[in-house]
Tab-separated table of C-alpha atoms in Angstrom:
chain	number	residue	atom	x	y	z
P	1	UNK	CA	-9.521	31.580	27.292
P	2	UNK	CA	-8.462	28.742	25.012
P	3	UNK	CA	-6.570	29.782	21.885
P	4	UNK	CA	-8.135	26.954	19.850
P	5	UNK	CA	-11.320	25.157	20.874
P	6	UNK	CA	-13.122	22.237	19.269
P	7	UNK	CA	-16.248	21.175	21.126
P	8	UNK	CA	-18.319	18.231	19.918
P	9	UNK	CA	-17.181	18.560	16.299
P	10	UNK	CA	-18.913	16.333	13.761
P	11	UNK	CA	-18.156	16.306	10.031
P	12	UNK	CA	-19.082	14.399	6.888
P	13	UNK	CA	-17.630	13.570	3.485
P	14	UNK	CA	-20.845	13.489	1.505
P	15	UNK	CA	-23.075	10.897	3.204
P	16	UNK	CA	-20.196	9.357	5.173
P	17	UNK	CA	-19.601	10.671	8.671
P	18	UNK	CA	-15.913	11.087	9.558
P	19	UNK	CA	-16.003	12.903	12.896
P	20	UNK	CA	-18.409	11.974	15.683
P	21	UNK	CA	-17.453	14.299	18.520
P	22	UNK	CA	-13.964	15.775	18.577
P	23	UNK	CA	-13.045	17.846	21.632
P	24	UNK	CA	-9.754	19.720	21.816
P	25	UNK	CA	-8.502	22.752	23.706
P	26	UNK	CA	-5.165	24.382	22.964
P	27	UNK	CA	-3.597	27.282	24.847
P	28	UNK	CA	-1.437	29.902	23.154
P	29	UNK	CA	2.201	28.784	23.160
P	30	UNK	CA	1.258	25.148	23.743
P	31	UNK	CA	2.350	22.183	21.621
P	32	UNK	CA	-0.358	19.524	21.386
P	33	UNK	CA	-0.003	16.037	19.883
P	34	UNK	CA	-3.092	14.809	18.033
P	35	UNK	CA	-2.833	11.032	18.012
P	36	UNK	CA	-4.729	7.914	17.069
P	37	UNK	CA	-4.486	4.836	14.901
P	38	UNK	CA	-4.752	5.168	11.126
P	39	UNK	CA	-8.158	6.276	9.874
P	40	UNK	CA	-9.392	7.610	13.217
P	41	UNK	CA	-10.041	11.190	12.069
P	42	UNK	CA	-6.807	13.068	12.693
P	43	UNK	CA	-6.412	14.548	9.199
P	44	UNK	CA	-10.155	15.260	9.025
P	45	UNK	CA	-9.842	17.223	12.267
P	46	UNK	CA	-6.969	19.242	10.791
P	47	UNK	CA	-9.086	19.937	7.696
P	48	UNK	CA	-11.966	21.165	9.857
P	49	UNK	CA	-9.662	23.533	11.743
P	50	UNK	CA	-8.335	24.940	8.454
P	51	UNK	CA	-11.868	25.114	7.032
P	52	UNK	CA	-11.066	22.681	4.217
P	53	UNK	CA	-13.875	20.511	5.612
P	54	UNK	CA	-17.008	22.046	7.113
P	55	UNK	CA	-18.299	20.731	10.388
P	56	UNK	CA	-21.972	19.849	10.667
P	57	UNK	CA	-22.241	20.034	14.461
P	58	UNK	CA	-20.246	21.361	17.376
P	59	UNK	CA	-18.308	24.568	17.938
P	60	UNK	CA	-14.934	25.646	16.544
P	61	UNK	CA	-13.250	28.834	17.743
P	62	UNK	CA	-9.801	30.279	17.094
P	63	UNK	CA	-8.603	33.086	19.349
P	64	UNK	CA	-12.194	33.751	20.384
P	65	UNK	CA	-13.564	33.887	16.822
P	66	UNK	CA	-16.283	31.464	15.748
P	67	UNK	CA	-14.848	29.820	12.617
P	68	UNK	CA	-18.031	28.151	11.325
P	69	UNK	CA	-18.579	30.591	8.447
P	70	UNK	CA	-14.913	31.371	7.761
P	71	UNK	CA	-13.625	30.215	4.331
P	72	UNK	CA	-10.157	28.612	4.034
P	73	UNK	CA	-8.357	31.702	2.705
P	74	UNK	CA	-9.637	33.824	5.587
P	75	UNK	CA	-8.652	31.103	8.067
P	76	UNK	CA	-5.126	31.330	6.687
P	77	UNK	CA	-5.180	35.110	7.030
P	78	UNK	CA	-6.356	34.715	10.625
P	79	UNK	CA	-3.115	32.907	11.362
P	80	UNK	CA	-3.580	29.198	10.622
P	81	UNK	CA	-0.506	27.736	8.927
P	82	UNK	CA	-0.935	24.222	7.509
P	83	UNK	CA	1.790	21.749	6.638
P	84	UNK	CA	-0.396	19.204	4.828
P	85	UNK	CA	0.061	15.461	4.677
P	86	UNK	CA	1.899	14.623	1.463
P	87	UNK	CA	3.853	17.930	1.301
P	88	UNK	CA	2.112	19.357	-1.823
P	89	UNK	CA	4.841	21.730	-2.930
P	90	UNK	CA	4.483	23.533	-6.272
P	91	UNK	CA	6.714	21.216	-8.352
P	92	UNK	CA	7.514	23.622	-11.206
P	93	UNK	CA	8.417	26.544	-8.946
P	94	UNK	CA	11.854	26.978	-7.420
P	95	UNK	CA	12.441	26.611	-3.709
P	96	UNK	CA	12.547	30.383	-3.301
P	97	UNK	CA	9.376	30.846	-5.373
P	98	UNK	CA	7.558	28.240	-3.263
P	99	UNK	CA	8.564	30.082	-0.115
P	100	UNK	CA	7.597	33.570	-1.223
P	101	UNK	CA	4.352	32.530	-2.958
P	102	UNK	CA	2.295	32.882	0.225
P	103	UNK	CA	4.636	35.049	2.279
P	104	UNK	CA	3.184	37.580	4.696
P	105	UNK	CA	5.048	40.241	6.684
P	106	UNK	CA	6.484	39.165	10.005
P	107	UNK	CA	9.363	37.411	11.713
P	108	UNK	CA	9.525	34.557	9.223
P	109	UNK	CA	11.154	35.536	5.934
P	110	UNK	CA	13.467	33.692	3.552
P	111	UNK	CA	16.536	34.286	5.707
P	112	UNK	CA	14.846	32.985	8.862
P	113	UNK	CA	13.604	29.861	7.075
P	114	UNK	CA	17.086	29.344	5.622
P	115	UNK	CA	18.536	29.440	9.150
P	116	UNK	CA	16.074	26.770	10.248
P	117	UNK	CA	16.665	24.652	7.124
P	118	UNK	CA	20.053	25.564	5.575
P	119	UNK	CA	19.510	22.989	2.838
P	120	UNK	CA	16.734	25.134	1.373
P	121	UNK	CA	19.129	28.058	0.953
P	122	UNK	CA	21.568	25.771	-0.861
P	123	UNK	CA	18.806	24.661	-3.245
P	124	UNK	CA	16.878	27.922	-3.540
P	125	UNK	CA	17.151	28.055	-7.350
P	126	UNK	CA	16.212	24.400	-7.902
P	127	UNK	CA	12.672	23.339	-8.759
P	128	UNK	CA	10.737	21.706	-5.941
P	129	UNK	CA	10.323	18.614	-8.132
P	130	UNK	CA	14.088	18.059	-8.037
P	131	UNK	CA	14.238	17.879	-4.234
P	132	UNK	CA	14.286	14.725	-2.156
P	133	UNK	CA	11.211	13.851	-0.109
P	134	UNK	CA	12.834	15.163	3.036
P	135	UNK	CA	13.820	18.424	1.382
P	136	UNK	CA	10.272	18.832	0.070
P	137	UNK	CA	8.995	18.377	3.611
P	138	UNK	CA	11.360	21.079	4.847
P	139	UNK	CA	10.076	23.279	2.035
P	140	UNK	CA	6.463	22.604	3.028
P	141	UNK	CA	7.202	23.595	6.628
P	142	UNK	CA	9.136	26.657	5.488
P	143	UNK	CA	6.285	27.723	3.213
P	144	UNK	CA	3.823	27.527	6.134
P	145	UNK	CA	6.190	29.540	8.330
P	146	UNK	CA	6.474	32.224	5.634
P	147	UNK	CA	2.783	32.989	6.199
P	148	UNK	CA	3.820	33.959	9.756
P	149	UNK	CA	1.140	31.803	11.380
P	150	UNK	CA	-0.126	32.111	14.919
P	151	UNK	CA	-0.935	28.393	14.941
P	152	UNK	CA	1.127	25.855	13.000
P	153	UNK	CA	-0.564	22.569	12.076
P	154	UNK	CA	1.768	19.718	11.167
P	155	UNK	CA	-0.025	16.755	9.584
P	156	UNK	CA	2.296	13.711	9.494
P	157	UNK	CA	5.370	15.875	8.840
P	158	UNK	CA	7.801	12.945	9.189
P	159	UNK	CA	5.754	10.267	7.430
P	160	UNK	CA	7.798	8.107	5.037
P	161	UNK	CA	11.077	9.950	5.566
P	162	UNK	CA	14.501	8.439	6.204
P	163	UNK	CA	15.443	8.352	9.916
P	164	UNK	CA	18.183	10.982	9.559
P	165	UNK	CA	15.785	13.396	7.841
P	166	UNK	CA	13.093	12.732	10.409
P	167	UNK	CA	15.547	13.770	13.102
P	168	UNK	CA	16.218	17.034	11.236
P	169	UNK	CA	12.484	17.762	11.093
P	170	UNK	CA	12.022	17.006	14.797
P	171	UNK	CA	15.024	19.175	15.669
P	172	UNK	CA	13.385	22.037	13.769
P	173	UNK	CA	10.098	21.532	15.645
P	174	UNK	CA	11.941	21.578	18.969
P	175	UNK	CA	13.698	24.762	17.887
P	176	UNK	CA	10.374	26.371	16.963
P	177	UNK	CA	9.070	25.572	20.430
P	178	UNK	CA	12.134	26.693	22.358
P	179	UNK	CA	13.060	29.817	20.399
P	180	UNK	CA	9.692	31.203	19.269
P	181	UNK	CA	7.101	29.736	21.644
P	182	UNK	CA	4.930	28.983	18.612
P	183	UNK	CA	1.580	27.286	19.167
P	184	UNK	CA	1.674	23.943	17.357
P	185	UNK	CA	-0.772	21.103	16.745
P	186	UNK	CA	1.168	18.091	15.494
P	187	UNK	CA	-0.079	14.806	14.082
P	188	UNK	CA	2.498	12.027	14.191
P	189	UNK	CA	2.935	8.391	15.164
P	190	UNK	CA	6.313	8.652	16.920
P	191	UNK	CA	5.580	8.671	20.634
P	192	UNK	CA	9.249	8.968	21.525
P	193	UNK	CA	9.641	12.151	19.490
P	194	UNK	CA	6.292	13.596	20.545
P	195	UNK	CA	7.267	13.189	24.197
P	196	UNK	CA	10.224	15.509	23.582
P	197	UNK	CA	8.172	18.351	22.149
P	198	UNK	CA	4.474	18.099	23.112
P	199	UNK	CA	2.958	19.577	26.263
P	200	UNK	CA	-0.406	17.869	25.870
P	201	UNK	CA	-2.060	15.111	23.870
P	202	UNK	CA	-5.478	14.316	22.422
P	203	UNK	CA	-6.256	10.809	21.197
P	204	UNK	CA	-8.970	10.065	18.649
P	205	UNK	CA	-10.740	6.786	18.063
P	206	UNK	CA	-13.394	6.312	15.380
P	207	UNK	CA	-13.673	10.048	14.847
P	208	UNK	CA	-14.135	11.026	18.488
P	209	UNK	CA	-11.923	12.176	21.356
P	210	UNK	CA	-11.391	9.269	23.733
P	211	UNK	CA	-8.492	10.620	25.812
P	212	UNK	CA	-6.861	13.983	26.540
P	213	UNK	CA	-4.331	15.194	29.064
P	214	UNK	CA	-0.703	16.078	29.603
P	215	UNK	CA	1.780	14.343	27.323
P	216	UNK	CA	3.519	13.011	30.416
P	217	UNK	CA	0.298	11.131	31.260
P	218	UNK	CA	0.402	9.090	28.046
P	219	UNK	CA	1.578	5.986	29.885
P	220	UNK	CA	2.419	2.675	28.219
P	221	UNK	CA	-1.021	1.443	29.253
P	222	UNK	CA	-2.741	4.409	27.557
P	223	UNK	CA	-0.604	3.968	24.446
P	224	UNK	CA	-1.342	0.252	24.318
P	225	UNK	CA	-5.085	0.812	24.706
P	226	UNK	CA	-5.537	3.564	22.161
P	227	UNK	CA	-2.486	3.543	19.894
P	228	UNK	CA	-1.348	-0.081	19.740
P	229	UNK	CA	-1.944	-2.279	16.727
């Protein structure tokens, strides 16, 4: 049985339709890359999974549970951990306060997050507003991990970051895969980095799934057809 299933998902923002038929299947322990050009529905799909956007048609299930009537806070309790686009840390709280704000019992606690991102331990008493963009992104990932999710959703986690910081983020994602076997759905534009971590890929175009398969099957021809400018 699929751990996460989206079948024919459609969704609207008011009168404007954003998703026209998204299909995605993710096994437990799998890392899946959700790809597509800008504006093709990737973030909207993430919002539907986390119940921040209701779907109007199709079927969404997480670990066998129909998620149609599940509100966002119960989706989080079910084990969905979101690292949103734009980081969205609590600026007036310290690093430690940001991390413990949504903490739930489990493997991931402050010490474990500090091992993954030592810089957060060094800055634990600083306000989130005083951190660099890269440090805020580490904090956003750490905060999601502190909920001890069963599925981690990374929405453009390296967007706009300096190359050296991006490499730190990708190293952390690879570590999550190799050391914890965490199930991850990752949205990003870097094919080279995604190839190092993702097992499978789903490509969206105009709000619909147009390609899915193993990450190794994302050939230059596929990338040029669906991801090129």
